Short mmCIF file of C-alpha atoms in Angstrom, two decimals:
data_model
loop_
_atom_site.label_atom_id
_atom_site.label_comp_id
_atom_site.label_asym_id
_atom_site.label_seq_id
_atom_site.Cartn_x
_atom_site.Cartn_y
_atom_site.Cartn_z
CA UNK A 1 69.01 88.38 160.49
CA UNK A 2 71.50 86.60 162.98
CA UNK A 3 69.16 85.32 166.00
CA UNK A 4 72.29 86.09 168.19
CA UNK A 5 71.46 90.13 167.44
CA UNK A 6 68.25 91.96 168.57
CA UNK A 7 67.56 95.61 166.62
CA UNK A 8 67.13 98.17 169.40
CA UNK A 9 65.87 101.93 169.63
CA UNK A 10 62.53 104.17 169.78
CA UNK A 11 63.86 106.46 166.96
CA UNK A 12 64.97 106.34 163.70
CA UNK A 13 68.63 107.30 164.48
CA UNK A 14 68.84 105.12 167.40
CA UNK A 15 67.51 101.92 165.17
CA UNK A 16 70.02 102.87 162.84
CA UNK A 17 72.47 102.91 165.17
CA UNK A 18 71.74 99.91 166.62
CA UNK A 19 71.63 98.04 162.98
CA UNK A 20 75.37 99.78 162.46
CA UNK A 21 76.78 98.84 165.58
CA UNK A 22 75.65 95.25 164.75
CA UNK A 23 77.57 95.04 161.48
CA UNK A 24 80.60 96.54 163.05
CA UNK A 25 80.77 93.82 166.00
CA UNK A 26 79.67 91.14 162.82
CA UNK A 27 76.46 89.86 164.56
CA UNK A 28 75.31 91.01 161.35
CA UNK A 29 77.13 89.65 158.95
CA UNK A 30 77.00 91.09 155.03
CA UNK A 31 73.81 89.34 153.42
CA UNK A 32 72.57 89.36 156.42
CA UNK A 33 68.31 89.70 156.03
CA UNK A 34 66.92 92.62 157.86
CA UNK A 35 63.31 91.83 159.53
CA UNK A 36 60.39 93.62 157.22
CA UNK A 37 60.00 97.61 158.05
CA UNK A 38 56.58 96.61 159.49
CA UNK A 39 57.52 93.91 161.50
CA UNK A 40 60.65 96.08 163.22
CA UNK A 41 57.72 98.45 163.92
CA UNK A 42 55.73 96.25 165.72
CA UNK A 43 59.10 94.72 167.56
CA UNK A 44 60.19 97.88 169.24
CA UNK A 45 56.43 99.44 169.06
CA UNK A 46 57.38 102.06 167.22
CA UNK A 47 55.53 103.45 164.13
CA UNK A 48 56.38 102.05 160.82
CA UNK A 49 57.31 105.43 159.20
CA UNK A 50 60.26 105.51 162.21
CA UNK A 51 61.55 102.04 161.24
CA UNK A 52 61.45 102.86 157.63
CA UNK A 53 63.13 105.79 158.35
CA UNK A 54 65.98 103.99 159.68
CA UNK A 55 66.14 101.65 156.51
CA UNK A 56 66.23 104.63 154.75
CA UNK A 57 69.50 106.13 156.43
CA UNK A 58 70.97 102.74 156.43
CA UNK A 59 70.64 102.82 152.54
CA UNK A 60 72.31 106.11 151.85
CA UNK A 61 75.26 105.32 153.78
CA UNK A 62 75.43 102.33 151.81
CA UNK A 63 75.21 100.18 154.55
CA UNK A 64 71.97 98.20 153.40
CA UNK A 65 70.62 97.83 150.25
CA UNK A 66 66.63 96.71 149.44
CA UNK A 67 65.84 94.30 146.82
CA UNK A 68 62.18 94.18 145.85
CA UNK A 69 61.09 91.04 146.89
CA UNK A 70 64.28 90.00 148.47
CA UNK A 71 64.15 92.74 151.36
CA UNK A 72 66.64 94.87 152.99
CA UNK A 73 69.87 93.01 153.38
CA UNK A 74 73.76 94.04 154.63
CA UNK A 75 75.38 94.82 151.59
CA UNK A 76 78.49 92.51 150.74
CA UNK A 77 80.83 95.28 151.92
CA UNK A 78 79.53 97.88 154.05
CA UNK A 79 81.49 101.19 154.53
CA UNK A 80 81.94 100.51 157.99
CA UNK A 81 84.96 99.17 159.70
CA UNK A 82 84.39 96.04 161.62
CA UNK A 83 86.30 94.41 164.50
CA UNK A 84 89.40 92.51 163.58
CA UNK A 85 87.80 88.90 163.80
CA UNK A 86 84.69 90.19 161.55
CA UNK A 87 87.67 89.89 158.86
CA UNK A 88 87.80 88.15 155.54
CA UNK A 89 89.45 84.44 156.94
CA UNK A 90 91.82 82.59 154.98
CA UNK A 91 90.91 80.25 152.39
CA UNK A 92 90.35 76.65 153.89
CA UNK A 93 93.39 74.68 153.53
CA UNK A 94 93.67 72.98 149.93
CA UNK A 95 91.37 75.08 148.62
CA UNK A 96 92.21 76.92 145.54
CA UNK A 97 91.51 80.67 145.73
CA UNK A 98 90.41 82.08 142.01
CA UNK A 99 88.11 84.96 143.77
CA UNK A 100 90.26 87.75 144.62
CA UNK A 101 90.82 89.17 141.20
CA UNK A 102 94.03 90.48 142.31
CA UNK A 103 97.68 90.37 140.27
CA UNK A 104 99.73 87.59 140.60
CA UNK A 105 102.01 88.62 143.34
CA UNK A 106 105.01 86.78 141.17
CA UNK A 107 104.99 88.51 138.26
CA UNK A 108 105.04 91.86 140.01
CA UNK A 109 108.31 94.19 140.01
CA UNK A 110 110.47 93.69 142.77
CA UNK A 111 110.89 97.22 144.37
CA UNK A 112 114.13 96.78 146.47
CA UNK A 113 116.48 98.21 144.20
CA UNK A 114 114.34 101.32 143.14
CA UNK A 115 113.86 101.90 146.93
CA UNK A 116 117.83 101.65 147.95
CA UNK A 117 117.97 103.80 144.69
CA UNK A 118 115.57 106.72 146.67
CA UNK A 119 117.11 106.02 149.76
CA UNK A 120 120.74 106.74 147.90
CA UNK A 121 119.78 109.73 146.17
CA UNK A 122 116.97 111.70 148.97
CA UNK A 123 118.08 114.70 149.67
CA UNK A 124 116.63 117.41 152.06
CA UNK A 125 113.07 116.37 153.32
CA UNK A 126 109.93 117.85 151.71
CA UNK A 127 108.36 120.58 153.59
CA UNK A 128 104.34 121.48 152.85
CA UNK A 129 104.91 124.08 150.76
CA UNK A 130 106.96 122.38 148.05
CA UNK A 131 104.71 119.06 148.01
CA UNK A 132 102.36 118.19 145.68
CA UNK A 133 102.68 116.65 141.79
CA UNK A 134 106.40 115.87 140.60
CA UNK A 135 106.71 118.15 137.35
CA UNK A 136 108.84 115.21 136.20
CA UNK A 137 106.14 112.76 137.03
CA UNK A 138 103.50 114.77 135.26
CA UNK A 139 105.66 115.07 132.13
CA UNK A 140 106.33 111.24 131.80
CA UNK A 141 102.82 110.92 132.65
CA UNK A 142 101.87 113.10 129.82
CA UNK A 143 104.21 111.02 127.40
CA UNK A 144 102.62 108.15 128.08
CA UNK A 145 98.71 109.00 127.53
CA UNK A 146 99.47 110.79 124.54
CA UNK A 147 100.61 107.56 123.18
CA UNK A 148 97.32 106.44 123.56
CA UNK A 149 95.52 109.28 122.22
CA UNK A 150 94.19 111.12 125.49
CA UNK A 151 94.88 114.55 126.44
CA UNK A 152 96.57 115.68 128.87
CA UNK A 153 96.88 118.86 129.64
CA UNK A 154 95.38 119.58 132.72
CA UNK A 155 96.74 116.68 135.44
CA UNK A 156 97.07 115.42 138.87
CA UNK A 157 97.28 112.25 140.83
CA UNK A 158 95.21 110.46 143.56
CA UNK A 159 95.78 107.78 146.00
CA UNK A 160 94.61 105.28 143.32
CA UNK A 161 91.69 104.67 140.68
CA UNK A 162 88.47 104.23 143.33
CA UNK A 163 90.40 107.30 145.41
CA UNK A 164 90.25 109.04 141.80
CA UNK A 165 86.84 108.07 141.30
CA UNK A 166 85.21 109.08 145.05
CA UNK A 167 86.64 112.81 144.39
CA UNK A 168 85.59 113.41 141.02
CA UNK A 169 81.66 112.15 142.26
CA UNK A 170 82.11 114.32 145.05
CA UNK A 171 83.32 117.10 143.27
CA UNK A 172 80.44 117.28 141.18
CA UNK A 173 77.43 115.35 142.32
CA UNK A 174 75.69 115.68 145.44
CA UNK A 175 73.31 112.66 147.49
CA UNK A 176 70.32 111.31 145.63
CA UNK A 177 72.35 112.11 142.13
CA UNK A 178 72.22 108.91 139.61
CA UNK A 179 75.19 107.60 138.40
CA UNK A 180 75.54 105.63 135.07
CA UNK A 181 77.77 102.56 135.85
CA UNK A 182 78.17 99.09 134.43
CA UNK A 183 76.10 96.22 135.00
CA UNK A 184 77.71 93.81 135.80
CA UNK A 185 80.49 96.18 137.21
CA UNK A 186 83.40 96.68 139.87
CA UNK A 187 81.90 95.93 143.20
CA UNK A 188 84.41 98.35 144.60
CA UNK A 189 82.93 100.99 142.59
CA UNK A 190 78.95 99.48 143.31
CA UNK A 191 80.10 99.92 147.14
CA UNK A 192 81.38 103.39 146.74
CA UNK A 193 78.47 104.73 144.67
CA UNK A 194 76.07 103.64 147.44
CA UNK A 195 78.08 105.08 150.37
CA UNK A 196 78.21 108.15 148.97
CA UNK A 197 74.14 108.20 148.76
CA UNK A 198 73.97 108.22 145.00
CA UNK A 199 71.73 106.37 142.51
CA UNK A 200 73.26 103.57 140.89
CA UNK A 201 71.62 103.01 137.21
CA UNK A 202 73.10 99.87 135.44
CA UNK A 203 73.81 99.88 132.33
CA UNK A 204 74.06 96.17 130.81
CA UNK A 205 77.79 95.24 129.23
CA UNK A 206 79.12 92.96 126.56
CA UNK A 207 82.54 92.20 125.21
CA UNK A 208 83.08 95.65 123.62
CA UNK A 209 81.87 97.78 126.17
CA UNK A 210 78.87 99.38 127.98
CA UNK A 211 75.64 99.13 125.42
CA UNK A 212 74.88 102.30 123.47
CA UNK A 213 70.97 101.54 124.12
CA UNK A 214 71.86 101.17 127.51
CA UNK A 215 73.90 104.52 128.04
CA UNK A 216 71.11 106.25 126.19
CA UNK A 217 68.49 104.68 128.72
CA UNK A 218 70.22 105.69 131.68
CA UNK A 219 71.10 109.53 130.41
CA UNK A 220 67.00 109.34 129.70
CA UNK A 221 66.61 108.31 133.67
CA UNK A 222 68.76 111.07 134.57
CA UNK A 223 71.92 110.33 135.17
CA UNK A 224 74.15 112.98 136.09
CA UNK A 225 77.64 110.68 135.72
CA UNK A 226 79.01 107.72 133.50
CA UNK A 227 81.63 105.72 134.51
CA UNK A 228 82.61 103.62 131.87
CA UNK A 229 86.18 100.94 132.08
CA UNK A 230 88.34 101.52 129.06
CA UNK A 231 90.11 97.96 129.17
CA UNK A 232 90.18 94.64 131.15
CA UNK A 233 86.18 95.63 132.95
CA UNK A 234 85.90 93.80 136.11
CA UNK A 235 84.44 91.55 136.69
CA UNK A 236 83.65 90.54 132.48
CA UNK A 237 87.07 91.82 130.85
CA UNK A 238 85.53 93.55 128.15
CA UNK A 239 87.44 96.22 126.64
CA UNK A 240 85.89 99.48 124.71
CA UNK A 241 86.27 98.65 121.01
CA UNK A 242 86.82 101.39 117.81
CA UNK A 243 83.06 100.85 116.87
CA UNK A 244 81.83 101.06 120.61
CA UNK A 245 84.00 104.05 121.21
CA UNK A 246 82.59 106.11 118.06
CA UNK A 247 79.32 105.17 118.97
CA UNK A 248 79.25 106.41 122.36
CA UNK A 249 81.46 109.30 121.45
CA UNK A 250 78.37 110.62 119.18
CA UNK A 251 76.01 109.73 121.67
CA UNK A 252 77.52 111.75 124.43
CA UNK A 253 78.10 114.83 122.52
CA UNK A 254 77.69 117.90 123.76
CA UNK A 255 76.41 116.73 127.05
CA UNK A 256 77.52 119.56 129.21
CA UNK A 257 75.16 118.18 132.09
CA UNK A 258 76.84 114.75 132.35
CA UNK A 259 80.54 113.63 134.11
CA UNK A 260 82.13 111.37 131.74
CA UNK A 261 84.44 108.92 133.79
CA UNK A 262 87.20 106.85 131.95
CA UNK A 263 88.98 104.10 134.41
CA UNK A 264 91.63 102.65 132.59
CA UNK A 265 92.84 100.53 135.57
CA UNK A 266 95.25 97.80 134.12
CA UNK A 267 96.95 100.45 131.84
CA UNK A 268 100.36 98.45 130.66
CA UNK A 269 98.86 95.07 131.33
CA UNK A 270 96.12 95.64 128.90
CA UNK A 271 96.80 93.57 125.48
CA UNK A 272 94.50 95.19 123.50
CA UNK A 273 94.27 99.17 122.02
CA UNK A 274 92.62 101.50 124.10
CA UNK A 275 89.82 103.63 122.19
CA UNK A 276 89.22 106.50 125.05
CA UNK A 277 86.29 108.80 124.89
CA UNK A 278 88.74 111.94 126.67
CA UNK A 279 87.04 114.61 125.36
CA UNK A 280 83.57 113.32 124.19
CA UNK A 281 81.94 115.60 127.07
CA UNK A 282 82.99 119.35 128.18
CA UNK A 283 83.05 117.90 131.59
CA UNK A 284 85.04 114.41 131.96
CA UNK A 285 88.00 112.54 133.30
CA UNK A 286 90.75 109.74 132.36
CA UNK A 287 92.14 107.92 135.62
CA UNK A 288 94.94 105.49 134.79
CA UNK A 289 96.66 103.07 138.02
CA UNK A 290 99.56 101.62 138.39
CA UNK A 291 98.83 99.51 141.08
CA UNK A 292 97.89 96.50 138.70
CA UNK A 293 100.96 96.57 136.59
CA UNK A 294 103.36 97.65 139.30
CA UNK A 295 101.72 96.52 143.01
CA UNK A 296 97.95 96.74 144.82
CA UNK A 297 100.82 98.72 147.27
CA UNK A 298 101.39 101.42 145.31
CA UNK A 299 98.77 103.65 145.49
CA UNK A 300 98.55 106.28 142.60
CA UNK A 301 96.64 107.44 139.75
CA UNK A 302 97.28 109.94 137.45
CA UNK A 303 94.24 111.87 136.88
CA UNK A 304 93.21 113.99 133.58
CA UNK A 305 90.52 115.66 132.45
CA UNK A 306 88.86 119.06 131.82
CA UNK A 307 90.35 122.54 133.50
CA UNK A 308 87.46 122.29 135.72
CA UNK A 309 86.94 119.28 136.61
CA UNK A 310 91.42 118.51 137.24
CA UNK A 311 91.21 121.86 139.83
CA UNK A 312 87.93 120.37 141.58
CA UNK A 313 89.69 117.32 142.30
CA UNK A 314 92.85 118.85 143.08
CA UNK A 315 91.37 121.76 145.14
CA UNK A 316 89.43 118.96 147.63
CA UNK A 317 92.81 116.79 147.62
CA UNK A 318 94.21 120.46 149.31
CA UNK A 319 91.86 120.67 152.17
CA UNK A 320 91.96 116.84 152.50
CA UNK A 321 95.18 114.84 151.99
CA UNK A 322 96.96 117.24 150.45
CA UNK A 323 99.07 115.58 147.98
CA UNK A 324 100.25 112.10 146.86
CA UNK A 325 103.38 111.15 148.54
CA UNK A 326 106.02 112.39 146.47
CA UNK A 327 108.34 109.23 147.62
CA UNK A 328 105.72 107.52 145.75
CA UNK A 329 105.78 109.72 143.41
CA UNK A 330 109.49 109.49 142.49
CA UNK A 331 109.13 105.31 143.20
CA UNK A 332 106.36 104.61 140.05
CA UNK A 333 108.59 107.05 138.31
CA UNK A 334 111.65 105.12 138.67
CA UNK A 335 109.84 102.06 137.88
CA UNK A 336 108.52 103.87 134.53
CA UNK A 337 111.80 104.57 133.47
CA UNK A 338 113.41 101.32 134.03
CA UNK A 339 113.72 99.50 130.75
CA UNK A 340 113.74 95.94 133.22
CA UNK A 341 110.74 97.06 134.70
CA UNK A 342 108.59 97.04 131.49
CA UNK A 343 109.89 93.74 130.26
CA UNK A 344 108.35 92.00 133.30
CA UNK A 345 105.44 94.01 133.50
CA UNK A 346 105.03 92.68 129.71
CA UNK A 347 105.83 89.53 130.44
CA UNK A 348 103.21 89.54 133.33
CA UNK A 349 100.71 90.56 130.54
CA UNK A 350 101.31 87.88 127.63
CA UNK A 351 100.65 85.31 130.75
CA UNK A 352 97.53 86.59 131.91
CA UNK A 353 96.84 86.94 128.34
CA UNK A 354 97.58 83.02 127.72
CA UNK A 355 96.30 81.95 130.28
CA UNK A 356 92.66 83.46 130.51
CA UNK A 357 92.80 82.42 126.72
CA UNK A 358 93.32 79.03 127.49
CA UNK A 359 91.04 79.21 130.70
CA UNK A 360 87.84 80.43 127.61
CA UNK A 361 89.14 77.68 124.98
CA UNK A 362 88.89 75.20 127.64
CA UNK A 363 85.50 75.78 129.34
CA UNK A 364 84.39 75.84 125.27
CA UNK A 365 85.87 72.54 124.76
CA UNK A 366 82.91 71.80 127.59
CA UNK A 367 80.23 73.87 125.87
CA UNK A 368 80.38 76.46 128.08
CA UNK A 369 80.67 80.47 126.75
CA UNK A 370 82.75 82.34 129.12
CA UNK A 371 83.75 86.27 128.08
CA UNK A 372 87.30 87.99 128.88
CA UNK A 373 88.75 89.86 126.25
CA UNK A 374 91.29 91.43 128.25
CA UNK A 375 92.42 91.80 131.71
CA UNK A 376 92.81 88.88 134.51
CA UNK A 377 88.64 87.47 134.92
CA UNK A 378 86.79 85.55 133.21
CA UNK A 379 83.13 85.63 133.48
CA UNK A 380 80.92 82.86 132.94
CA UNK A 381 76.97 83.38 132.87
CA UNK A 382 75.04 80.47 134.98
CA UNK A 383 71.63 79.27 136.03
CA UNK A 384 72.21 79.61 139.59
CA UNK A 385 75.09 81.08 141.23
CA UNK A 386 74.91 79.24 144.50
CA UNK A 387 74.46 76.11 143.26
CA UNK A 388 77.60 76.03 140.94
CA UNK A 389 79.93 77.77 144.06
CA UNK A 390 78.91 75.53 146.63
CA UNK A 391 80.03 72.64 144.08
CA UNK A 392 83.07 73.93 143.00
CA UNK A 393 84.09 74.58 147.00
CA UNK A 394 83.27 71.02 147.25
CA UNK A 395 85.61 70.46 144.48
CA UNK A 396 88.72 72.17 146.10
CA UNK A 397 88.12 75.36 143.85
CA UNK A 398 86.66 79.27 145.21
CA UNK A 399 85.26 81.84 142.51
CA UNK A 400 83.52 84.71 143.13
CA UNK A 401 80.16 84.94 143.11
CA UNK A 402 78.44 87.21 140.39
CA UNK A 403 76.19 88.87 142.95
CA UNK A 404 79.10 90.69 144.06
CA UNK A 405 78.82 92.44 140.35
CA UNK A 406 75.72 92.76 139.44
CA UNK A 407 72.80 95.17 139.82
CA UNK A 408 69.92 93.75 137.21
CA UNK A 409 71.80 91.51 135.35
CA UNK A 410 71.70 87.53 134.94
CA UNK A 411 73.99 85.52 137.52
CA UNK A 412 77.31 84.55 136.32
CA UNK A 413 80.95 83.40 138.05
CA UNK A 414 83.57 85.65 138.38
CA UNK A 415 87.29 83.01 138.08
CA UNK A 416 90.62 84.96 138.28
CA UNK A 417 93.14 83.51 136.44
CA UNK A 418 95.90 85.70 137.94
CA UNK A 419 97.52 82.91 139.90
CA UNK A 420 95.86 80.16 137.99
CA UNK A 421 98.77 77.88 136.70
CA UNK A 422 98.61 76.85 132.99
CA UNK A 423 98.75 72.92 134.45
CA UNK A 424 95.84 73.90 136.44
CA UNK A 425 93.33 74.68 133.64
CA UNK A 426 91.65 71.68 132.53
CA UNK A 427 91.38 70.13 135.66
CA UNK A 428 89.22 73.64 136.66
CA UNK A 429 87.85 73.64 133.00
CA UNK A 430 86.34 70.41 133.98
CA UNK A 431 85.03 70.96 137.62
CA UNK A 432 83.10 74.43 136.56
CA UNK A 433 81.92 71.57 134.03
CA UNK A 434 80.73 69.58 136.34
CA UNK A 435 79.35 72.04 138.87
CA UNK A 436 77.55 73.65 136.04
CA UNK A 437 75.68 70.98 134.75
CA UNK A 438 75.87 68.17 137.36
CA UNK A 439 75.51 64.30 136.72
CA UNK A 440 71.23 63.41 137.55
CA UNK A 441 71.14 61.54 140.51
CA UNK A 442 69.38 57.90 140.43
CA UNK A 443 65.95 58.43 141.51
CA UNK A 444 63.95 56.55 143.90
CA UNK A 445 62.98 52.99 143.14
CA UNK A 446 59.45 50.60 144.10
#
């Protein structure tokens, strides 16, 4: 814990407090150690059970997390918004940014033209009682997931995938719930699950998709929800496979106690087939994006699923939000029906696809086994995370740590290749080289 920040309170509530205030002003910064419950106690001279009572709170906000061995720690990205100089700073000049696992801002669809297009053709302004989901949107919606094999009948949209996501858990899972996710996952989605007080239960990952075993260890444990990535998982890029998907399929059968949660984020960007599982469960849901083939700005999802499940999520978007802006709405429409539009967005595709190809042929060339069947990450197991970052900063190059992922699993790298240039590769394929398995120094001599 920073020296600069001293824990206060006599009660629970004001120690958590206290701990809360101090991540908000950033004298605690995330990864920050938290002193032992016992040693708090003794601090402030209150009772143990009040300090780990705190801890306790803390954790099902999500705003700490407890490690075994490792104690209680701020979690890399606590739902709490901190001052304005507690931000994320810029990379340090020369260094070259792979951590962000963002698109590359170039290959994105300019919007200017579809916007003077909306601007040209608005009409009288929307009052309350005639927003909600464009009938026009929905069918072209419709159009395109049947191409792909999922129903659906019963839709609506959200302000993005995680936006998607937070309703359908709070629709139908309360605090203390346990949620089946991947492992190593979307730390987006890792953040989420603890700030809404549920149970995490990883469930280990290779290149086609979340383990049977695994799924069938964490139903055994309980867990009311699965969240599984159809295509391009982050952090790993694995992508649900024909086998995988009929596998699972018979595994979840039937299960009329369990939300099934489908995330298709990269939707057009995605190279290879999607094999959904819509359906597998009476209770489930698809969510498809468009903010990775179209912008990170434009925040929608279209959302499908099961009667139920569709008019839970739509019913809390009604007392909430209300609806999806339908300027938005009629924007990603335009941009779906542009015939331009979809040759760039495939374009941007085939050169993610090259060039995390090349990224994987290149750290083999070096003996190193790196995953990434679809999507814009590659992920590349380690020894020791720290070690091989702290290198590869000194080398001019920034990755993201596994950590960020993981729950159980082995540490690993996380490199986005979204604004990696082709020219770039071997001279990175070389320095993760280097980083990972470093030259022995010259020992000491008599």
């Amino acid at each position: 814990m920073s020296a600069r920040y001293q824990v206060a309170g006599t009660t629970a509530a004001e120690i958590s407090a206290s701990i809360e205030s101090g991540i908000r002003s950033a004298a605690l910064a995330p990864g920050d150690a938290l002193p032992p419950v016992r040693e708090l106690a003794a601090r402030l001279a209150v009772s143990p059970a009040t300090a780990a009572r705190a801890y306790q709170e803390l954790r099902q906000r999500g705003l700490v997390v407890t490690a075994g061995r490792h104690g209680t720690r701020v979690r890399p990205r606590p739902p709490v918004a901190a001052r304005r100089s507690a931000l994320r700073p810029p990379p340090a000049a020369g260094l070259r940014d792979l951590s962000r696992g963002e698109p590359d801002v170039r290959l994105l669809p300019p919007l200017g033209a579809h916007l003077a297009g909306l601007a040209a053709a608005a009409g009288e302004p929307v009052g309350y009682p005639a927003a909600g989901v464009l009938p026009e949107l929905a069918e072209a919606a419709r159009e395109r997931l049947a191409a792909d094999g999922v129903p659906a009948a019963e839709l609506t949209v959200t302000g993005g995938a995680l936006d998607g996501i937070e309703r359908l858990l709070g629709a139908h899972l309360r605090p203390g719930d346990s949620v089946a996710v991947e492992d190593p996952g979307w730390a987006n989605l890792l953040d989420l699950v603890a700030a809404l007080g549920l149970r995490p239960i990883g469930v280990p990952v290779d290149d086609d998709g979340p383990l049977v075993a695994g799924v069938g260890a964490a139903l055994a444990a309980g867990a009311r929800a699965l969240i599984v990535t159809s295509r391009a998982q982050n952090p790993t890029g694995a992508a649900v496979s024909a086998e995988r998907a009929g596998e699972l399929r018979a595994l979840l059968a039937g299960r009329s106690d369990l939300l099934l949660i489908e995330d298709d984020h990269a939707a057009e960007l995605a190279r290879v087939p999607l094999h959904p599982l819509a359906g597998a469960t009476p209770t489930w849901a698809f969510v498809r994006s468009v903010s990775k083939p179209f912008g990170p700005d434009l925040r929608l999802a279209v959302l499908v699923g099961d009667e139920t499940t569709v008019a839970r999520v739509a019913g809390r978007a009604r007392v909430g939000a209300g609806w999806v802006s339908t300027v938005l709405q009629r924007l990603v429409l335009a941009l779906w029906r542009d015939p331009a539009v979809a040759v760039l967005v495939d374009r941007a595709a085939s050169s993610y696809e090259r060039r995390r190809a090349a990224l994987i042929g290149a750290l083999a060339e070096h003996g190193l086994t790196a995953h990434g069947r679809s999507g814009i990450n590659v992920w590349l197991p380690v020894d020791d995370e720290t070690s091989v970052l702290t290198a590869l900063r000194d080398a001019g190059w920034a990755v993201a740590p596994g950590a960020l992922h993981r729950i159980a699993g082995p540490p690993a790298l996380r490199i986005t290749v979204s604004s990696l240039d082709e020219a770039e590769i071997p001279e990175l394929a070389g320095a993760v080289a280097r980083a990972v398995r470093p030259a022995p120094t010259a020992g000491f001599t008599a």
